[in-house]
Amino acid sequence: MDQTALQVARAVEAGATTMKGIVDATGLSRLKVERALSTLEKQKLLVRDAQGFRATGLPKTAPLTRQCGSCNACCDILEVAAVDKPVNQLCRHWQTGTGCTIYDRRPQMCRSFVCAWLQGHLDDEWFPAKSGIIVHFSQDAVNVTVDDHCPDRWREEPYFGKLAEWSLNGIKRIGNRGYATLVVSGENRYMLLGRTIVPDPTLFGTAFLPLTADTFRFWRATSPEHLQRLHARVAEIERIRQEFGSCAIPENEDDDPQAPYRPALLRLSGHA
Ligand code: SF4
Ligand code: SF4
């Protein structure tokens, strides 16, 4: 994180919630503050909503001046299409003792890639060379890629607890400021809903309902229309919960509900 972004992050953490408040607290120009805010938003370090700017729950406990050092995990674990590098295969341009042999002309993805550990969001147990887990942030997701030598490491603590916590933070965000927490482990893809693991999430989205504070019931959509129907039924379940105090949740995970939802849900719940 550069100095300007760090100053702005500190000002928000200290309670500045408006542009004016941040400008006053940092002495930076509005333009610099705006740029830093965009960077911090992209990195999921703050959100902007009706109450102004807020620091997120993403941890900032680790030192901010880290080096990759002995790690070359991103040249090994991640996919880099520009050099035909598949996931979990050491890049053909990597050489022991030299590092990247095409460093000056390496692809843009390699130039711009910074993992969350290097950014200082994660404690040392997440050092990718040691954990076998690379976390990086994109505009709307926390992306977790796992070394195929330890494909289930992400399910272990302290990793799973932290990923579940981030997932809940992403779900709680308002509107399009939310983000997904996605795990790629070998051939497998997962999405986290708190501590609930959704295998093979579809491109069309997932409708979900909270069961406890950190677990969810989910339905994976098979088309945009299916997602709409699932969302409409979830909204009806929530209305019935408010009216009657409870609502039975349909069991079939891959069903395709058809309106009207209310009579069937009331019957299933014994409220009809
Ligand atoms: S995974 Fe992170 S720490 Fe490791 S080489 Fe890549 S950017 Fe550096
Ligand atoms: S091109 Fe260089 S930096 Fe990019 S993955 Fe290969 S070895 Fe790593």
Coordinates of N, CA, C and O and ligand atoms in Angstrom, one line a residue, residues 68 71-74 113 115 117-118 128 134, ligand 1:
C68 N 8.4 -10.6 -1.3 CA 8.1 -12.0 -1.7 C 9.1 -13.0 -1.1 O 8.8 -14.1 -0.8
C71 N 9.3 -16.9 -1.8 CA 8.0 -17.3 -2.3 C 8.0 -17.2 -3.9 O 8.4 -16.1 -4.4
N72 N 7.6 -18.2 -4.6 CA 7.3 -18.0 -6.0 C 5.9 -18.7 -6.3 O 5.7 -19.1 -7.4
A73 N 5.1 -18.7 -5.3 CA 3.8 -19.4 -5.4 C 2.9 -18.9 -6.6 O 2.3 -19.7 -7.2
C74 N 2.9 -17.6 -6.8 CA 2.0 -17.2 -7.9 C 2.6 -17.6 -9.3 O 1.8 -17.8 -10.2
F113 N 0.3 -8.3 -10.3 CA -0.3 -9.2 -9.3 C 0.4 -8.9 -7.9 O 1.6 -8.9 -7.8
C115 N -0.4 -10.4 -4.0 CA -1.3 -11.2 -3.2 C -1.7 -10.5 -1.9 O -1.0 -9.6 -1.5
W117 N -1.4 -11.5 1.1 CA -0.4 -11.6 2.2 C 0.7 -10.5 2.0 O 1.0 -9.8 2.9
L118 N 1.1 -10.3 0.7 CA 2.1 -9.3 0.4 C 1.5 -7.9 0.7 O 2.3 -7.0 1.2
P128 N 2.2 -17.5 1.3 CA 1.8 -18.5 0.3 C 2.8 -19.7 0.2 O 2.4 -20.8 0.0
I134 N -3.0 -18.9 -2.0 CA -2.8 -17.6 -2.5 C -4.2 -16.9 -2.5 O -5.1 -17.4 -3.0
Ligands
SF4_1 S1 2.2 -15.4 -3.9 FE1 2.4 -13.4 -3.0 S2 4.3 -13.5 -1.7 FE2 4.3 -15.2 -3.2 S3 5.5 -14.5 -4.9 FE3 3.4 -14.1 -5.4 S4 3.0 -12.0 -4.7 FE4 4.9 -12.7 -3.8

